[in-house]
Structure formats: C-alpha cells, structure tokens
Coordinates of C-alpha atoms in Angstrom, one line a residue:
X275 CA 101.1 104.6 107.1
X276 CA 99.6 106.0 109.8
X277 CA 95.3 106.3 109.5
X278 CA 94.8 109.1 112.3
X279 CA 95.7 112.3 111.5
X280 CA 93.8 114.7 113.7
X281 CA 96.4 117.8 114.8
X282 CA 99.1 116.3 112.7
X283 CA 100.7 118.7 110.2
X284 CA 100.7 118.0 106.7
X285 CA 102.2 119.6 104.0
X286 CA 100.3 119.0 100.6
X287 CA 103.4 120.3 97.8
X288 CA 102.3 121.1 94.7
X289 CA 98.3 122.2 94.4
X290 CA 98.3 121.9 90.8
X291 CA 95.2 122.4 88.2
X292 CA 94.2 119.0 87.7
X293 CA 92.3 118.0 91.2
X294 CA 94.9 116.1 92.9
X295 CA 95.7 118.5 95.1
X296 CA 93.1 119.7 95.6
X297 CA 91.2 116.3 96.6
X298 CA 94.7 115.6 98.9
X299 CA 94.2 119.0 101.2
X300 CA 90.3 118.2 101.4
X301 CA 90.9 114.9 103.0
X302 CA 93.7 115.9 105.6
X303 CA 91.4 119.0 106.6
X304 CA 87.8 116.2 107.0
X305 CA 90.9 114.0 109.0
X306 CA 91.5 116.7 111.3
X307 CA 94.7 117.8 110.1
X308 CA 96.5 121.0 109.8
X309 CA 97.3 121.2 105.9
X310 CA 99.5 123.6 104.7
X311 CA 99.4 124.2 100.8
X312 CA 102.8 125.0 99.2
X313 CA 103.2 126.5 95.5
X314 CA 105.6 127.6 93.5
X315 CA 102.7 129.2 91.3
X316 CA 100.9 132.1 92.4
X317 CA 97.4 132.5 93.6
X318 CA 96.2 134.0 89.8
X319 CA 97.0 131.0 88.5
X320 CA 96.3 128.7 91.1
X321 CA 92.8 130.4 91.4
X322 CA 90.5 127.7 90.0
X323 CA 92.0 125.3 92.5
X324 CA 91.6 127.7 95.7
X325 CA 87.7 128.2 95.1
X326 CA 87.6 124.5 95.4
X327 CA 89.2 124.7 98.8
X328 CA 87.3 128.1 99.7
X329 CA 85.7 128.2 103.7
X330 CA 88.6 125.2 104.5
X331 CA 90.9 125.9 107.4
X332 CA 94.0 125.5 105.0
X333 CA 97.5 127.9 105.6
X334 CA 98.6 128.5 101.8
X335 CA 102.4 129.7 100.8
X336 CA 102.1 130.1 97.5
X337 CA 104.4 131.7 94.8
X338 CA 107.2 130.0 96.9
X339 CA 108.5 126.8 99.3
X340 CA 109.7 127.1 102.9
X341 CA 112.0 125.0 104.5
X342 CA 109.9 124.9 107.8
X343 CA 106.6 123.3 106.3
X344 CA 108.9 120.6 105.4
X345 CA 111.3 120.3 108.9
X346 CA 108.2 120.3 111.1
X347 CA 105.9 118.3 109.2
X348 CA 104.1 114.9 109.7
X349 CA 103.7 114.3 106.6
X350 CA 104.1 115.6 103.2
X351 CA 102.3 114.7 100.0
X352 CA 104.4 115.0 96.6
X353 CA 101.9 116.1 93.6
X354 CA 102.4 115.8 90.3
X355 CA 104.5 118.3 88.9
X356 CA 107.0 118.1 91.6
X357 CA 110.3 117.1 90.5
X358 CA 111.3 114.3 92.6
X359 CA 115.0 115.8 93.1
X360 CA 113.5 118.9 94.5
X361 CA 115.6 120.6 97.3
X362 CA 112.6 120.7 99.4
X363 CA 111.6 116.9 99.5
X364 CA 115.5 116.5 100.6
X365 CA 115.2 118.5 103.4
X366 CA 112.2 116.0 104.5
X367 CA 113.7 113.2 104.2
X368 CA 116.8 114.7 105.9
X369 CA 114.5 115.0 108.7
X370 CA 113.3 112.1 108.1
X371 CA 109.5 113.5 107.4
X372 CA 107.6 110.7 105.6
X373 CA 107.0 111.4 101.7
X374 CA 103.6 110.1 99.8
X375 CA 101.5 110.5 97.1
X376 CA 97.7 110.8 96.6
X377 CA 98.0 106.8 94.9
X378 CA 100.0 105.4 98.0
X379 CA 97.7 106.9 100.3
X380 CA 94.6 105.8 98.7
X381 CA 95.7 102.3 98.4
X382 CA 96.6 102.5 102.0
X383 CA 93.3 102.9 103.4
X384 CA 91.0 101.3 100.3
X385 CA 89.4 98.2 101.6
X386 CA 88.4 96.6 98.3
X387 CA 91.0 95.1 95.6
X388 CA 92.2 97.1 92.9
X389 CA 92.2 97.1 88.9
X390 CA 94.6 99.3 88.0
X391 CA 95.6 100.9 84.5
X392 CA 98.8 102.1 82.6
X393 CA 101.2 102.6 80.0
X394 CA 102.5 105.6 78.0
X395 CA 99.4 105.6 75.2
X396 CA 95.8 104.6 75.7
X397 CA 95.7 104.6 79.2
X398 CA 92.3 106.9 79.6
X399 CA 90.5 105.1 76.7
X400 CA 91.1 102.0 78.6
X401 CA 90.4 103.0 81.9
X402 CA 87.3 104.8 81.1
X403 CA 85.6 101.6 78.5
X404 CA 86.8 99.1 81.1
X405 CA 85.0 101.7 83.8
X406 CA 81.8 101.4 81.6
X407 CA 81.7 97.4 80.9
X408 CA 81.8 96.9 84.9
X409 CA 79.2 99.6 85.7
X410 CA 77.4 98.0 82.8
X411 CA 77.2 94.7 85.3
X412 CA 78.3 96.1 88.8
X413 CA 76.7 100.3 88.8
X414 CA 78.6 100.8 91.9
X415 CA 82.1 100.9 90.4
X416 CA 84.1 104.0 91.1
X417 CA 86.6 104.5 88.6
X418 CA 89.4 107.4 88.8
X419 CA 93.2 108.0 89.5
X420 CA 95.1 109.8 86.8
X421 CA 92.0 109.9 84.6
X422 CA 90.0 113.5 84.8
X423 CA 86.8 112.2 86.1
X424 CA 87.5 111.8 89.8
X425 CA 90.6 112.3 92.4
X426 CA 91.4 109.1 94.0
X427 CA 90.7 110.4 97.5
X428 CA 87.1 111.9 96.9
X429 CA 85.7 108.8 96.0
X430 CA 87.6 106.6 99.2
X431 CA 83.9 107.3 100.9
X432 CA 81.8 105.4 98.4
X433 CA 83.8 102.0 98.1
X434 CA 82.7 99.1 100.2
X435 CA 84.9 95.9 100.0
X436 CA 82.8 94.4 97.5
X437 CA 82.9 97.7 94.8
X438 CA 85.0 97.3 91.7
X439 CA 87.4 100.1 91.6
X440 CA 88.9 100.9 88.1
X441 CA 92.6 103.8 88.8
X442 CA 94.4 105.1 86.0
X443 CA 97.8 104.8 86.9
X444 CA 100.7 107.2 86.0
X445 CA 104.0 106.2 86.6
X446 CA 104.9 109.0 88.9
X447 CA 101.9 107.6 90.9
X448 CA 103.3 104.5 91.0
X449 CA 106.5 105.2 92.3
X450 CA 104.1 106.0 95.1
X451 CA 103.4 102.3 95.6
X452 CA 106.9 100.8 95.5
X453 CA 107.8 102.0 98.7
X454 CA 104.4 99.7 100.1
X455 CA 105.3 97.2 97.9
X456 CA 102.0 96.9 96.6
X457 CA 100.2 96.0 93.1
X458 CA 96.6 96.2 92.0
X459 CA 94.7 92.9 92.1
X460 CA 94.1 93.0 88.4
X461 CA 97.2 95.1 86.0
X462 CA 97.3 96.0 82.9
X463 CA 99.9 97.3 80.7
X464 CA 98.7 99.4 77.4
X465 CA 101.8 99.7 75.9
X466 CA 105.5 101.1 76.7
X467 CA 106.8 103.4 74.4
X468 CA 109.6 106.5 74.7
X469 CA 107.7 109.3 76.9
X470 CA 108.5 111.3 80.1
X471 CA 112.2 111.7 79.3
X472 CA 112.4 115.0 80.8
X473 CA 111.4 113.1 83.8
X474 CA 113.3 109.9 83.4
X475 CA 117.2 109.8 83.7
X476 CA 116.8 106.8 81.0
X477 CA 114.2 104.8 78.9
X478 CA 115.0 102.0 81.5
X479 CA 114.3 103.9 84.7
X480 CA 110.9 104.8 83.1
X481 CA 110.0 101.1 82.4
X482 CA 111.3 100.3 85.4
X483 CA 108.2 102.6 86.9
X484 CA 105.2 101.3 84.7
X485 CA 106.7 97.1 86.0
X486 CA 105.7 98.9 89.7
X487 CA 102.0 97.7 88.4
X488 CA 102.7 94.4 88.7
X489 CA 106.1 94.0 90.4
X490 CA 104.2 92.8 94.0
X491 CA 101.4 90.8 92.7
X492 CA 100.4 87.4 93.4
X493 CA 100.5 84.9 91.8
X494 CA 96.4 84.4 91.9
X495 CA 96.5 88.0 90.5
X496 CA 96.2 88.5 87.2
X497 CA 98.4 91.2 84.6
X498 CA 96.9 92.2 80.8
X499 CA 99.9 92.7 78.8
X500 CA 100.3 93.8 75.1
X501 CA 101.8 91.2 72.7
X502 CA 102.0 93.6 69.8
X503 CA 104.5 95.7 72.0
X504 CA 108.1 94.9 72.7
X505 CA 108.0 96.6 76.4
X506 CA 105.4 94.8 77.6
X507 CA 106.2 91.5 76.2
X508 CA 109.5 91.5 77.9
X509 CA 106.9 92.4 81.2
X510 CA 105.6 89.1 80.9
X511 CA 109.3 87.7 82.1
X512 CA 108.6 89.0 85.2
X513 CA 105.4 89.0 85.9
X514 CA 104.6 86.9 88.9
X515 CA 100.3 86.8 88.7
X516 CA 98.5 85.0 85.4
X517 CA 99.0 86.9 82.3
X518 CA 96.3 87.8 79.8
X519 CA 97.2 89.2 76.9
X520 CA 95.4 91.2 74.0
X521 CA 96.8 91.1 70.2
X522 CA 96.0 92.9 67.0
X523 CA 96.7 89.3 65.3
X524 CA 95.5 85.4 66.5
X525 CA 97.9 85.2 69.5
X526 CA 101.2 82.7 68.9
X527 CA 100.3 80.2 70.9
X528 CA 97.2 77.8 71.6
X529 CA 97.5 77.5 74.7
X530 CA 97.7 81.2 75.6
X531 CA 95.0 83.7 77.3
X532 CA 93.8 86.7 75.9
X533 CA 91.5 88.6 73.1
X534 CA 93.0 89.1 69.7
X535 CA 91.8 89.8 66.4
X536 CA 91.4 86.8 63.6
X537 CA 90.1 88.0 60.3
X538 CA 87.3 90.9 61.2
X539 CA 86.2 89.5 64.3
X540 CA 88.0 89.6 67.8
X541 CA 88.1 86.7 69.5
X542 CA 88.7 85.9 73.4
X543 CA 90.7 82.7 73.5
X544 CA 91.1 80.3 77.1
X545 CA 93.7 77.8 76.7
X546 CA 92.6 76.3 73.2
X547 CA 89.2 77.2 73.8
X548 CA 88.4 80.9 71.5
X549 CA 85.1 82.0 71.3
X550 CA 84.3 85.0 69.1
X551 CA 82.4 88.0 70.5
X552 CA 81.6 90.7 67.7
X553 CA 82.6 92.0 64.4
X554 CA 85.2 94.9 64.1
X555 CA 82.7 96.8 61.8
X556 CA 81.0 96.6 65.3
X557 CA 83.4 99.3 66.7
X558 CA 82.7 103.1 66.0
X559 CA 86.2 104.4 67.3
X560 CA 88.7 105.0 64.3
X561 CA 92.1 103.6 64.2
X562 CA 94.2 100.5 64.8
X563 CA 95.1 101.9 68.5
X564 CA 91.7 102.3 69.4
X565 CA 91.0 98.6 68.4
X566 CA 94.0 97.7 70.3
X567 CA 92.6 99.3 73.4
X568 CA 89.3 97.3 73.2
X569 CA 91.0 94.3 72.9
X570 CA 93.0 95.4 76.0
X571 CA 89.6 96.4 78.0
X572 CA 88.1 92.9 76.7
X573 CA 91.0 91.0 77.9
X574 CA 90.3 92.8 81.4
X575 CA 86.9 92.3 82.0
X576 CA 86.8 88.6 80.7
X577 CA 89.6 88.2 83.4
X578 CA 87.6 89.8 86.0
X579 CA 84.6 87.4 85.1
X580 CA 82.1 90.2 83.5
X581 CA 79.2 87.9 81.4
X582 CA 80.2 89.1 77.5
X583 CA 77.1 90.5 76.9
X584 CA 78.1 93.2 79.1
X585 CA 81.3 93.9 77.5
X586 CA 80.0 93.6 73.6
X587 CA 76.9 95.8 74.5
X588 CA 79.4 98.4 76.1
X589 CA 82.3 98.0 73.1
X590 CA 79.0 99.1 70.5
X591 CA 77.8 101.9 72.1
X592 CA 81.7 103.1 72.9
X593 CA 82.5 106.3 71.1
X594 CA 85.8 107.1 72.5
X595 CA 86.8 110.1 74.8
X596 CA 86.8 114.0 74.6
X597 CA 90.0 115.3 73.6
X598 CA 91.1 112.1 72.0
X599 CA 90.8 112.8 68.0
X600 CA 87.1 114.4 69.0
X601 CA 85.3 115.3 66.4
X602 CA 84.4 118.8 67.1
X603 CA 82.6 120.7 64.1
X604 CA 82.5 120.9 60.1
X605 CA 83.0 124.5 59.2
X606 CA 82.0 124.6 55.2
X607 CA 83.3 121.4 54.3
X608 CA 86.3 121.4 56.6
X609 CA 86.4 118.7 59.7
X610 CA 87.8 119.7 62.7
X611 CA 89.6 117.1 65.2
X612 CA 91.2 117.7 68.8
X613 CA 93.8 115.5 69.5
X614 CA 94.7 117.4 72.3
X615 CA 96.3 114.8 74.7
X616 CA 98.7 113.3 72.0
X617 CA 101.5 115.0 73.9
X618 CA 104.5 113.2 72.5
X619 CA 105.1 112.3 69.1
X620 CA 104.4 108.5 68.5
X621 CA 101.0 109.8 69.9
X622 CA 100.3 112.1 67.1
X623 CA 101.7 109.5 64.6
X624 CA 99.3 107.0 65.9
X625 CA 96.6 110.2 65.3
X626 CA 97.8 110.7 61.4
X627 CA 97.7 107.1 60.7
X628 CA 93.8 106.4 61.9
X629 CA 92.5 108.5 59.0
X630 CA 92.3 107.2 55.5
X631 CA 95.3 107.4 53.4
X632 CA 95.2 110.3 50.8
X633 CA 93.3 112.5 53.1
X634 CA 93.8 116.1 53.0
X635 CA 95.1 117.1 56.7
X636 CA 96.2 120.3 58.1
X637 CA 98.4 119.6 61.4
X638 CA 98.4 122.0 64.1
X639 CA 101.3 121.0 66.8
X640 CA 104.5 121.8 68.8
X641 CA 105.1 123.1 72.1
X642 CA 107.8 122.1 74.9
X643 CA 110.1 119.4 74.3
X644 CA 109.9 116.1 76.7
X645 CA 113.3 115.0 75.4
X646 CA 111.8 112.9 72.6
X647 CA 112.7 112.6 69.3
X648 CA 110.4 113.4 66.7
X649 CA 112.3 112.1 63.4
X650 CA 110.1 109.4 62.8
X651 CA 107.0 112.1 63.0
X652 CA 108.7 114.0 60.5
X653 CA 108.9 111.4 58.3
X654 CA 105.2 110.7 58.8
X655 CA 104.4 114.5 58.4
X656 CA 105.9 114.8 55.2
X657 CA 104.1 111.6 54.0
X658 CA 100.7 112.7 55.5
X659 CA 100.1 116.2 56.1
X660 CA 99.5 118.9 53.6
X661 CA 100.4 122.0 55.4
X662 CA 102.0 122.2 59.5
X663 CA 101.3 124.8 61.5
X664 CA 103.9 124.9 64.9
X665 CA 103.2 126.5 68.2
X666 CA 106.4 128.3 69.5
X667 CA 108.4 125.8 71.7
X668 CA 111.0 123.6 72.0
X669 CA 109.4 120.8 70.8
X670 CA 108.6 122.8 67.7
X671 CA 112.4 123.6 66.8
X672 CA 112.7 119.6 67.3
X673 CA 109.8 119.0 64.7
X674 CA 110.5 121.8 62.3
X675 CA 114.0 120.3 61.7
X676 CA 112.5 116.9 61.4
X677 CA 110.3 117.5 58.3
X678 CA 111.7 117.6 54.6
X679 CA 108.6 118.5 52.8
X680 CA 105.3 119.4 54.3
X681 CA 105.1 123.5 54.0
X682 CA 105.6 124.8 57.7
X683 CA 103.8 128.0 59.7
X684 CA 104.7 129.7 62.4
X685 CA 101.8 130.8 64.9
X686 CA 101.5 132.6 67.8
X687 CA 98.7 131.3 69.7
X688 CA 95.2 129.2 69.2
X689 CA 93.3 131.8 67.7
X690 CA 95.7 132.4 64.9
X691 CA 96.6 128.6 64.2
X692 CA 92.3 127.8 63.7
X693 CA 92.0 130.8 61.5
X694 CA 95.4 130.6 59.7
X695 CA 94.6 126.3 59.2
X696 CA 90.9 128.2 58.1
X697 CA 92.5 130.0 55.2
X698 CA 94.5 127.3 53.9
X699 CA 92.2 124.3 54.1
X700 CA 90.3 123.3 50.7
X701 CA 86.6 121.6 51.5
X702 CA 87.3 117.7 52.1
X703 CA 90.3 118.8 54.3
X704 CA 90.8 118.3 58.0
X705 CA 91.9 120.2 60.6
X706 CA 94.2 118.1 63.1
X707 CA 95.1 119.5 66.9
X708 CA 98.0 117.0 67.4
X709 CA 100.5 118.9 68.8
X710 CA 103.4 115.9 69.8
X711 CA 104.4 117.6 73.0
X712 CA 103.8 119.4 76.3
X713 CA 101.7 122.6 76.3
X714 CA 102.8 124.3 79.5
X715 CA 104.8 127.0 77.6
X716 CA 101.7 128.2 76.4
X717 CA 98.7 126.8 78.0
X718 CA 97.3 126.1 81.8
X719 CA 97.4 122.1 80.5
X720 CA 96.2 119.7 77.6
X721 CA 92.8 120.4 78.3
X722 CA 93.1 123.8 78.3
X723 CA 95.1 123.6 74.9
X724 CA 92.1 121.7 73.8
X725 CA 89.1 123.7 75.2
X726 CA 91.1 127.0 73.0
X727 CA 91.1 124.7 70.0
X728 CA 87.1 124.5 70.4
X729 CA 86.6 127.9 71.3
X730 CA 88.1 129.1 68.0
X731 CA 86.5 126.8 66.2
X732 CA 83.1 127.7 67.2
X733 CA 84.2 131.1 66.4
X734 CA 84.7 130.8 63.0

C-alpha cells in the first residue's frame, strides 16, 4: 500500500458512530488527500461524528452512495457496518479501485510489532487488563483497535519501534489483513463461539476470520489460545508461532505453556516448571469468564516477558470494564447491573451464570436478531430469572419462544423497562441489562443502549 497520498482521492464509506471513521478521514485529510465521506445515514444522525471532523476540508454525501466516489477513486476505506457484498464496493473493484480497512492501513505503516486481541467474548476485558499490565512496566503502550478507547490511526503518531502496542481485533478488521498476509507478533484467541451470523454465510467462514490472527505468523511468534474452548483448540492445529495457552483447570500436559487454575490459585506453568502467582480470592471481577480472561491476559504478558509483579499488582487492582455487568446503583435494596455489550445470547448466559445461584434477577433484554439461536438461553432464563422484560425486536420473538416459564413483558423503550423491572423487583433483587442481541432497531449502539439504562436508573 502506497504511503503518499497527497492529491489522491479517497473515499472513506461508512462514517459510522464509533470513531473509526472518523479517525480514517482525519488522517487522509493531515496526508494531503481529498476525502470524500459517503453515508447511507443522514447528517441528524451522523451529527456527533461531523463535529469531530468540523473546519476539515472533507466533501460529505450523506443519506446516500454514488457510483462516481467509487469509479474515480484512489482509494477506498470499508468501515464497519458496511456489508461486504455492497453494490458499491463491486463497482471498485470492477474498476479495480483498491479496498482497505482502518486495521490493514494501520499495520501498513506501524513500525513496531503488534499484540493483537480476539474472539467472539471477552475480547475488551482482555485487551484493556493486558493494556494495563504493560503500561504498568512499559507507560508508553498505546492500546486501541476495536476497543472504544482509541482509533487505530490517531494513535500511529505516538508509537516508536520500541512501544508495545496492544489492538482489539474484530474479525471484519481482520479480513483487512489477509489480503497483506500479515499477523500480529503476539495473538491471542479468547474464545470462538456462534456470533456474527447475520454477517457470516456459515459458522466456518466466521472461524475462518478470527484464524486471520495467526494464520501468517512466524514461527518465533507466539499465539495464546483457550484450552477450555473447542474453536480454539482446533486453532492450535494450525498455528504456525509457539502456543501458550490459558485453562480454567491444571493444563493436560506437563510439558505444555500456559497459566491455568489448580485448586484456588492460578498458576503459570513453562515446560514442567509452574510457578504460582496469586490466589483467586485475589481477583475482584465476578464470574468464571472473567477468571478465564485473566488467565488469558496472564498467559500474554508472561509471553511477552513482563516481570510478575507487574501482572499480579495489575490483576488486584482490576475491576473490570464499564458496560460489562457494571455495577451502576442500589435503588432501596434493588442492584442494578449493565450488561450492555452481551449482544448475543451465550453472552448473556455467561452474565446469568456469574451471580450466585438462587438470586432474585429481573432480566431486561431483546432486540435484533444476529441469526443466533437462543434455546439454550431460554433454558437458562427459566432456570435463573424471575421475571423478563423484552425490547421489541427480532431477537425478542426468538427469545420469547425460547422460554417455558419465566413470566415475560413487553416494553417499549428504556424508560419503561427500568421503571416497569422497578415495580416488580422485591429488595434483595437485581436488575440485569443483558439484552442477547443487537440494539440498532432501537438504539444509536450498545453504549448508547447502556448510557439509557443509567439515565433511568438515576432517575428513579
């Protein structure tokens, strides 16, 4: 890819909410380029975004596509959100206009190597503990990617080859790199489960995206896999760099690499050499998933060569991540939680099952479908949840027919679900945001859906 672009025309598609695109149309304008912003959303929605880009030199075609930004362009950059079967990108690639992402840029031009993060659950918690373990030894690292803190491209200007540089990596973003045939230094793999099937023409073409994270390693690099998880065990038949893995139980093998849990301790074990680092009483985040991702951010950063007292210091102090079962108020007796970013059902399954069994929760969930299925959550519903309160969507329908005996609510909006989840709950109950699927029907995003659930909290 080419690293000039002064008076070259490039075409960012797909502005979006969420900074990408924004962070993509600020870097072709500081390169000297002539960026044209194309969305199918108008400029009232979009508006947040444009006052980021306000006093830049940008042409915007908003509330539609045209043929010609993508004929006569140098380049175009696909955002997230846009369908990779769009009409539009064929008509590039007809004209044989060059198609990227913001991930394949960035790791076209970064000049230091590259941790880099996925899998379908537990990707952010990761990202952002393993982010705070190296700054905790190296306070220059720069972590962002798919994670909210920071767009890849804003923060290209701070990293010297030398700074640790920690992405979140979707799986649309890594598509990005296949074409470069290129894998972050260090990989790791969360977990593979079904997600994205509204995306994905099968369950294998989606796998087949989060292997990108590894598939062009060497074989000094060095992929973090789960052994607790079918997906990413087969992974490890493939994977060409050392492998490292993390368990929930003492790993199979003697000889193998990785951090693991044996008895209430976790342990990081080197080829029969295991050395135990703290307690798991030590560890404030609730729920097996959350211990599963600190044994996946140990296993990292022992890779990686950070001393332990870093990473135990950092694990103790850890309280996990906003919108991920936050803790957001006690209103008379009555706990509130935002679980906001469980957006397919084995996430909000994995949210039910980190509180104590008999507890007295309210579920508030539903929203658009992802083609998922959601009997198994309706099997957990019934057995954990006192009252459910759905969301209109097509998700919802999917859920609603799923669950036998939990009593179910319909509810038109945030406001109404708090105050309706309110009147029901006892004192001793809590109120769960979990809502198993995507919120655009009804909401800018996740966070959005998440910041309402706050809002009418506070306002009770």
């Amino acid at each position: 890819m080419k690293h000039s672009w002064k008076n070259k025309r490039v075409t960012v598609m797909g502005l979006g909410l969420h900074g990408g695109g924004v962070s993509v149309a600020r870097f072709f304008v500081k390169q000297g380029a002539k960026v044209t912003v194309t969305d199918l959303r108008p400029k009232s929605v979009l508006k947040p975004s444009l006052a980021k880009l306000q006093g830049l030199k940008i042409e915007y075609v908003l509330g539609k596509h045209r043929p010609e930004d993508f004929i006569k362009a140098d380049l175009i950059v696909q955002n997230p959100g846009v369908p990779s079967d769009s009409r539009f990108l064929k008509i590039a690639l007809e004209h044989e206009v060059p198609i990227e992402n913001e991930a394949s840029i960035f790791f076209s031009l970064v000049p230091a190597p590259i941790i880099g993060i996925t899998g379908t659950k537990g990707k952010s918690t990761v990202t952002t503990l393993v982010g705070q373990i190296l700054k905790s030894h190296k306070p220059k690292t720069v972590v962002a990617g798919n994670i909210r803190t920071s767009a890849m491209l804003d923060v290209l200007p701070q990293i010297k080859k030398d700074t640790p540089v920690v992405l979140e990596l979707s799986s649309w973003q890594l598509e990005g790199l296949d074409k470069h045939k290129v894998s972050p230094t260090y990989a790791l793999v969360t977990n593979i489960l079904s997600d994205h099937m509204n995306r994905y023409a099968t369950a294998q073409d989606y796998y087949l995206a989060k292997s990108i994270i590894f598939k062009y390693q060497a074989a000094n690099d060095a992929v973090i896999l789960n052994y607790d998880n079918a997906g990413t065990r087969q992974f490890s038949c493939s994977a060409k760099g050392q492998i490292v893995w993390f368990s929930l139980s003492p790993l199979p093998k003697a000889n193998m690499i990785g951090a693991f849990v044996n008895k209430d301790k976790v342990v990081y074990g080197n080829r029969n050499k295991n050395k135990s680092l703290f307690n798991i009483a030590d560890v404030k985040v609730p729920g097996q998933h959350n211990l599963a991702n600190i044994l996946a951010a140990v296993a990292l950063t022992k890779s990686i060569g950070v001393p332990d007292k870093n990473i135990i210091t950092t694990i103790k102090k850890f309280k996990g991540l906003l919108s991920r079962l936050e803790y957001v108020a006690t209103v008379k007796k009555i706990k509130f939680i935002n679980d906001t970013t469980a957006t397919s059902p084995i996430a909000t399954q994995t949210g039910l099952k980190a509180f104590e069994k008999g507890e007295k929760i309210i579920l508030i969930a539903g929203g658009q479908d992802k083609s998922l299925d959601y009997r198994s959550l309706g099997r957990e519903i019934d057995r954990s949840v006192m009252a459910l309160l759905l969301f209109p969507g097509t998700a919802s329908q999917k859920i609603r027919r799923s669950v036998r005996k939990a009593p179910i609510y319909s509810i038109k909006n945030m406001r109404s679900a708090v105050n309706k989840a309110y009147g029901l709950a006892q004192p001793g109950t809590t109120v769960l945001l979990s809502p198993a699927s995507a919120s655009f029907n009804m909401f800018k995003n996740e966070f959005d859906r998440g910041e309402q659930f706050i809002k009418a909290v506070e306002d009770l």
